[in-house]
Tab-separated table of C-alpha atoms in Angstrom:
chain	number	residue	atom	x	y	z
B	1	SER	CA	0.077	-18.930	-162.618
B	2	VAL	CA	1.699	-20.089	-159.416
B	3	PHE	CA	-0.056	-23.430	-159.756
B	4	PHE	CA	1.685	-26.122	-161.793
B	5	GLN	CA	0.292	-26.631	-165.334
B	6	THR	CA	-2.578	-24.177	-164.812
B	7	PRO	CA	-3.335	-22.265	-168.068
B	8	TYR	CA	-4.618	-19.032	-166.539
B	9	VAL	CA	-3.364	-16.136	-164.442
B	10	LEU	CA	-4.824	-15.406	-161.023
B	11	SER	CA	-6.329	-11.927	-160.849
B	12	ILE	CA	-8.788	-9.868	-158.840
B	13	ALA	CA	-10.598	-6.608	-159.506
B	14	TYR	CA	-12.448	-4.112	-157.330
B	15	LYS	CA	-15.089	-1.637	-158.423
B	16	VAL	CA	-15.097	1.532	-156.338
B	17	LEU	CA	-17.887	4.096	-156.414
B	18	VAL	CA	-18.235	7.384	-154.577
B	19	VAL	CA	-21.739	8.160	-153.403
B	20	MET	CA	-22.693	11.704	-152.448
B	21	LEU	CA	-25.642	12.094	-150.095
B	22	GLU	CA	-27.353	15.444	-150.139
B	23	GLY	CA	-30.142	16.245	-147.750
B	24	GLU	CA	-32.877	18.769	-148.259
B	25	GLU	CA	-32.437	20.388	-144.832
B	26	ALA	CA	-29.946	23.159	-144.182
B	27	ALA	CA	-26.655	22.197	-142.539
B	28	LYS	CA	-26.011	23.117	-138.906
B	29	ARG	CA	-22.906	24.036	-136.893
B	30	ALA	CA	-22.588	24.314	-133.116
B	31	LEU	CA	-21.220	27.399	-131.403
B	32	PRO	CA	-17.497	27.388	-130.561
B	33	VAL	CA	-16.410	26.025	-127.158
B	34	ARG	CA	-15.565	28.859	-124.761
B	35	ASP	CA	-14.512	26.908	-121.647
B	36	ARG	CA	-12.675	23.595	-121.609
B	37	ASP	CA	-12.690	23.197	-117.808
B	38	LEU	CA	-13.160	19.479	-117.089
B	39	GLY	CA	-12.547	19.752	-113.391
B	40	LYS	CA	-8.776	19.673	-114.039
B	41	MET	CA	-9.220	16.285	-115.639
B	42	VAL	CA	-7.882	15.805	-119.139
B	43	PRO	CA	-9.466	13.364	-121.595
B	44	PHE	CA	-6.453	11.001	-121.333
B	45	PRO	CA	-5.040	11.463	-117.825
B	46	ASN	CA	-1.580	10.326	-116.824
B	47	GLN	CA	-2.688	7.268	-114.918
B	48	PRO	CA	-0.385	6.370	-112.016
B	49	ILE	CA	1.391	3.072	-112.552
B	50	ILE	CA	2.903	1.004	-109.730
B	51	SER	CA	5.854	-1.175	-110.657
B	52	GLU	CA	6.985	-2.368	-107.222
B	53	VAL	CA	6.157	-2.248	-103.506
B	54	VAL	CA	9.005	-3.047	-101.092
B	55	ALA	CA	10.068	-2.390	-97.519
B	56	ALA	CA	12.312	0.618	-96.944
B	57	GLY	CA	15.016	-1.742	-95.675
B	58	GLY	CA	15.329	-3.460	-99.048
B	59	LYS	CA	13.636	-5.883	-101.412
B	60	LEU	CA	14.551	-8.927	-99.328
B	61	LYS	CA	13.269	-7.492	-96.050
B	62	PRO	CA	9.879	-8.723	-94.810
B	63	ILE	CA	7.066	-6.175	-94.607
B	64	LEU	CA	5.729	-5.848	-91.054
B	65	ALA	CA	3.008	-3.707	-89.499
B	66	ASP	CA	5.598	-1.082	-88.491
B	67	SER	CA	7.498	-1.111	-91.798
B	68	THR	CA	7.757	1.825	-94.173
B	69	LEU	CA	6.669	1.039	-97.722
B	70	ILE	CA	8.497	2.311	-100.777
B	71	ILE	CA	6.068	2.425	-103.708
B	72	GLN	CA	7.850	2.779	-107.032
B	73	GLY	CA	6.398	3.502	-110.455
B	74	LYS	CA	5.597	6.484	-112.648
B	75	ASN	CA	3.053	9.314	-112.719
B	76	LEU	CA	2.594	8.851	-108.971
B	77	HIS	CA	2.471	12.543	-108.048
B	78	SER	CA	-0.653	14.668	-108.288
B	79	GLU	CA	-2.287	17.556	-106.469
B	80	ILE	CA	-4.090	15.152	-104.116
B	81	THR	CA	-2.462	11.721	-103.792
B	82	LYS	CA	-3.745	8.940	-101.556
B	83	VAL	CA	-2.750	5.314	-101.081
B	84	ARG	CA	-5.439	2.672	-100.720
B	85	ILE	CA	-4.642	-0.572	-98.911
B	86	GLY	CA	-7.632	-2.862	-98.818
B	87	GLN	CA	-10.541	-0.574	-97.956
B	88	VAL	CA	-8.483	2.124	-96.205
B	89	GLU	CA	-7.173	5.310	-97.836
B	90	VAL	CA	-4.302	7.204	-96.221
B	91	THR	CA	-2.095	10.173	-97.055
B	92	PRO	CA	1.501	9.103	-97.749
B	93	GLU	CA	4.467	10.660	-95.990
B	94	SER	CA	6.106	11.860	-99.202
B	95	VAL	CA	5.159	11.771	-102.874
B	96	GLU	CA	7.425	12.080	-105.893
B	97	ASN	CA	6.653	11.315	-109.484
B	98	ASN	CA	8.488	7.974	-109.346
B	99	GLN	CA	8.276	7.083	-105.654
B	100	ILE	CA	5.927	7.262	-102.670
B	101	THR	CA	6.914	6.697	-99.039
B	102	LEU	CA	4.237	5.331	-96.707
B	103	PRO	CA	4.744	4.261	-93.059
B	104	LEU	CA	2.307	1.437	-92.321
B	105	ALA	CA	2.121	2.733	-88.744
B	106	SER	CA	-0.192	5.451	-90.111
B	107	ILE	CA	-2.826	2.774	-90.783
B	108	PRO	CA	-4.894	1.433	-87.849
B	109	THR	CA	-3.662	-2.086	-87.055
B	110	ASN	CA	-7.219	-3.433	-86.911
B	111	SER	CA	-7.639	-2.413	-90.556
B	112	LEU	CA	-4.855	-4.749	-91.676
B	113	LYS	CA	-4.868	-8.515	-91.992
B	114	ALA	CA	-1.869	-10.769	-92.277
B	115	GLY	CA	-1.202	-12.125	-95.746
B	116	VAL	CA	-1.408	-10.666	-99.232
B	117	GLN	CA	-2.558	-7.029	-99.388
B	118	SER	CA	-3.781	-5.007	-102.372
B	119	LEU	CA	-2.400	-1.488	-102.846
B	120	GLN	CA	-3.390	1.320	-105.213
B	121	VAL	CA	-2.348	4.925	-105.719
B	122	ILE	CA	-5.349	7.239	-106.025
B	123	HIS	CA	-5.303	10.696	-107.633
B	124	HIS	CA	-8.268	12.737	-106.459
B	125	ILE	CA	-9.359	15.456	-108.883
B	126	SER	CA	-10.292	18.850	-107.473
B	127	PRO	CA	-13.773	19.889	-108.683
B	128	GLY	CA	-13.819	22.686	-111.247
B	129	THR	CA	-16.628	24.948	-112.346
B	130	GLU	CA	-18.417	22.006	-113.943
B	131	PRO	CA	-19.301	18.738	-112.157
B	132	VAL	CA	-17.483	15.589	-113.264
B	133	THR	CA	-18.854	12.073	-113.079
B	134	HIS	CA	-15.543	10.489	-112.060
B	135	ASN	CA	-13.394	12.512	-109.683
B	136	GLN	CA	-10.424	10.185	-109.223
B	137	VAL	CA	-7.834	8.295	-111.224
B	138	GLU	CA	-6.692	4.916	-109.912
B	139	SER	CA	-3.470	3.043	-110.529
B	140	ASN	CA	-3.106	-0.650	-111.190
B	141	VAL	CA	-3.401	-2.946	-108.166
B	142	ALA	CA	-0.049	-3.993	-106.702
B	143	PRO	CA	0.159	-6.832	-104.160
B	144	PHE	CA	2.500	-7.120	-101.202
B	145	VAL	CA	2.795	-9.645	-98.373
B	146	LEU	CA	2.244	-8.377	-94.824
B	147	CYS	CA	3.837	-10.644	-92.221
B	148	PRO	CA	2.334	-11.014	-88.737
B	149	THR	CA	4.347	-10.645	-85.541
B	150	VAL	CA	3.843	-13.123	-82.704
B	151	THR	CA	3.159	-11.218	-79.477
B	152	ARG	CA	2.407	-14.102	-77.111
B	153	VAL	CA	2.633	-17.912	-76.985
B	154	SER	CA	0.792	-19.934	-74.322
B	155	PRO	CA	0.887	-23.742	-74.006
B	156	GLY	CA	-2.007	-25.592	-72.390
B	157	ASN	CA	-3.380	-29.081	-71.726
B	158	VAL	CA	0.061	-30.668	-72.027
B	159	GLU	CA	-0.143	-34.431	-71.562
B	160	ASP	CA	1.832	-37.605	-72.199
B	161	ILE	CA	1.097	-39.776	-75.208
B	162	ASP	CA	3.867	-42.273	-74.627
B	163	GLN	CA	7.328	-42.261	-73.093
B	164	GLU	CA	8.804	-40.166	-75.891
B	165	SER	CA	6.126	-37.719	-77.043
B	166	CYS	CA	3.296	-35.545	-75.836
B	167	ALA	CA	0.264	-33.552	-76.967
B	168	ALA	CA	-0.724	-29.981	-76.153
B	169	GLU	CA	-2.762	-26.972	-77.208
B	170	ILE	CA	-0.697	-23.934	-78.144
B	171	THR	CA	-2.342	-20.507	-78.311
B	172	VAL	CA	-0.520	-17.964	-80.468
B	173	GLN	CA	-1.427	-14.283	-80.465
B	174	VAL	CA	-0.328	-11.922	-83.244
B	175	ASN	CA	-0.526	-8.185	-83.861
B	176	LEU	CA	-2.594	-8.459	-87.059
B	177	LEU	CA	-6.059	-9.833	-87.633
B	178	LEU	CA	-6.351	-13.418	-88.810
B	179	GLY	CA	-9.237	-13.733	-91.241
B	180	LYS	CA	-11.676	-16.524	-90.541
B	181	GLU	CA	-11.187	-17.874	-94.072
B	182	GLN	CA	-7.401	-17.631	-94.062
B	183	ARG	CA	-5.228	-20.729	-93.823
B	184	VAL	CA	-3.084	-20.627	-90.692
B	185	VAL	CA	-0.217	-23.048	-90.027
B	186	LEU	CA	1.832	-23.360	-86.830
B	187	ALA	CA	5.520	-24.162	-87.325
B	188	LEU	CA	7.590	-25.557	-84.441
B	189	ASN	CA	11.378	-25.912	-84.634
B	190	GLN	CA	13.154	-27.570	-81.730
B	191	TRP	CA	15.600	-25.147	-80.116
B	192	SER	CA	18.584	-27.430	-79.966
B	193	THR	CA	21.869	-28.122	-81.713
B	194	ASP	CA	21.551	-31.877	-81.188
B	195	ASN	CA	19.644	-33.189	-84.204
B	196	PRO	CA	16.652	-30.810	-83.828
B	197	THR	CA	13.268	-31.785	-85.213
B	198	SER	CA	10.423	-29.677	-86.602
B	199	TYR	CA	6.645	-29.891	-86.986
B	200	LEU	CA	3.818	-28.259	-88.930
B	201	PHE	CA	0.227	-28.167	-87.643
B	202	ASP	CA	-2.844	-26.682	-89.332
B	203	ALA	CA	-4.962	-24.357	-87.229
B	204	PRO	CA	-8.703	-25.073	-87.044
B	205	LYS	CA	-11.271	-22.939	-88.846
B	206	ARG	CA	-12.428	-19.840	-87.010
B	207	ARG	CA	-15.918	-18.358	-86.755
B	208	LYS	CA	-14.704	-14.756	-86.915
B	209	ASP	CA	-11.614	-12.653	-87.494
B	210	THR	CA	-9.330	-12.778	-84.481
B	211	HIS	CA	-5.854	-11.934	-83.211
B	212	ALA	CA	-5.279	-15.338	-81.602
B	213	VAL	CA	-5.506	-18.956	-82.661
B	214	THR	CA	-5.268	-22.198	-80.678
B	215	VAL	CA	-3.633	-25.158	-82.400
B	216	SER	CA	-3.631	-28.755	-81.201
B	217	VAL	CA	-0.238	-30.439	-81.507
B	218	ASN	CA	0.306	-34.175	-81.239
B	219	LYS	CA	3.227	-36.608	-80.985
B	220	VAL	CA	5.738	-33.868	-80.229
B	221	LEU	CA	9.032	-34.571	-78.495
B	222	PRO	CA	9.473	-32.757	-75.162
B	223	GLY	CA	11.648	-29.656	-75.385
B	224	GLU	CA	11.812	-25.980	-76.280
B	225	TYR	CA	10.528	-24.877	-79.666
B	226	LEU	CA	10.783	-21.761	-81.772
B	227	VAL	CA	7.311	-20.681	-82.862
B	228	ARG	CA	6.232	-19.257	-86.202
B	229	LEU	CA	2.789	-18.669	-87.655
B	230	MET	CA	2.147	-18.768	-91.403
B	231	VAL	CA	-0.985	-16.998	-92.635
B	232	ASP	CA	-1.748	-17.664	-96.298
B	233	GLY	CA	1.995	-18.015	-96.757
B	234	ALA	CA	2.908	-14.832	-94.836
B	235	GLU	CA	5.352	-15.985	-92.171
B	236	SER	CA	6.001	-14.394	-88.782
B	237	GLN	CA	9.616	-13.524	-88.078
B	238	LEU	CA	11.995	-14.928	-85.462
B	239	SER	CA	14.125	-12.717	-83.218
B	240	ILE	CA	17.917	-13.040	-83.337
B	241	ASP	CA	20.296	-12.711	-80.385
B	242	GLU	CA	22.443	-9.713	-81.337
B	243	ASN	CA	24.548	-9.630	-78.160
B	244	PRO	CA	28.119	-10.587	-79.179
B	245	ASN	CA	28.877	-11.630	-75.577
B	246	SER	CA	25.968	-14.062	-75.428
B	247	PRO	CA	26.526	-17.830	-75.835
B	248	THR	CA	23.612	-17.812	-78.286
B	249	PHE	CA	24.909	-14.866	-80.323
B	250	ASN	CA	23.416	-14.790	-83.819
B	251	TRP	CA	20.969	-17.595	-82.970
B	252	TYR	CA	17.222	-17.485	-83.363
B	253	VAL	CA	15.965	-17.084	-79.800
B	254	ALA	CA	12.284	-16.061	-79.831
B	255	PRO	CA	9.377	-16.521	-79.722
B	256	LYS	CA	9.603	-19.891	-77.986
B	257	VAL	CA	7.347	-22.348	-76.197
B	258	GLU	CA	8.315	-25.022	-73.660
B	259	LEU	CA	6.765	-28.479	-73.747
B	260	LEU	CA	8.687	-30.019	-70.873
B	261	ASN	CA	6.050	-31.329	-68.472
B	262	CYS	CA	4.987	-34.351	-70.444
């Protein structure tokens, strides 16, 4: 025994019996299958799998409404391949087994919201001679972040608070819809090389989806400010001065707002 000072040996036994069941009715056998047409759908289809969604410019490039998406994975190609973003299905520009190219410009802008998007590759199955209950194969859901672009900035109701700061209402318009439940934050960075300051202000709740939001700012130093909008973490981009002869070459230069009359 494996137990100390135990005068017996551990053992176990099984009794196995085979039971034969015989019925009184005659056995039956179905006719052989003549047609295995399942609408071109096999019992275990090669499901498309998405491994990555990036901008055509590279992994570190932000994805904008006019970007081209590179969807990478495996089993992406089929006879009829669609890409679903949110509730919209579109036909991609090119489809290979390991990569799909999709210009976001092919999707109506009003169908896209700033922030995190869900993307799937859909394989539609052509109907055969027999109807099928499920005529498409869907990939896993892959997320990507769609950044808004600021199209207009308008200051209003600028007033003095004290000798050094002011308050205002800044309206920012973007090219993508802002969902009424999305968190929107306005970021202001003073456009200066002399000890610039920065501010963050939360936008108020909205009653409906919209392209514009008005944010109240308070205790802000007078000056020019670069403007960014962050929607559920998706940040609008700043423009860079690319003119080598400009005194502000390689600086961030837009979009900006002036708060000088306070």
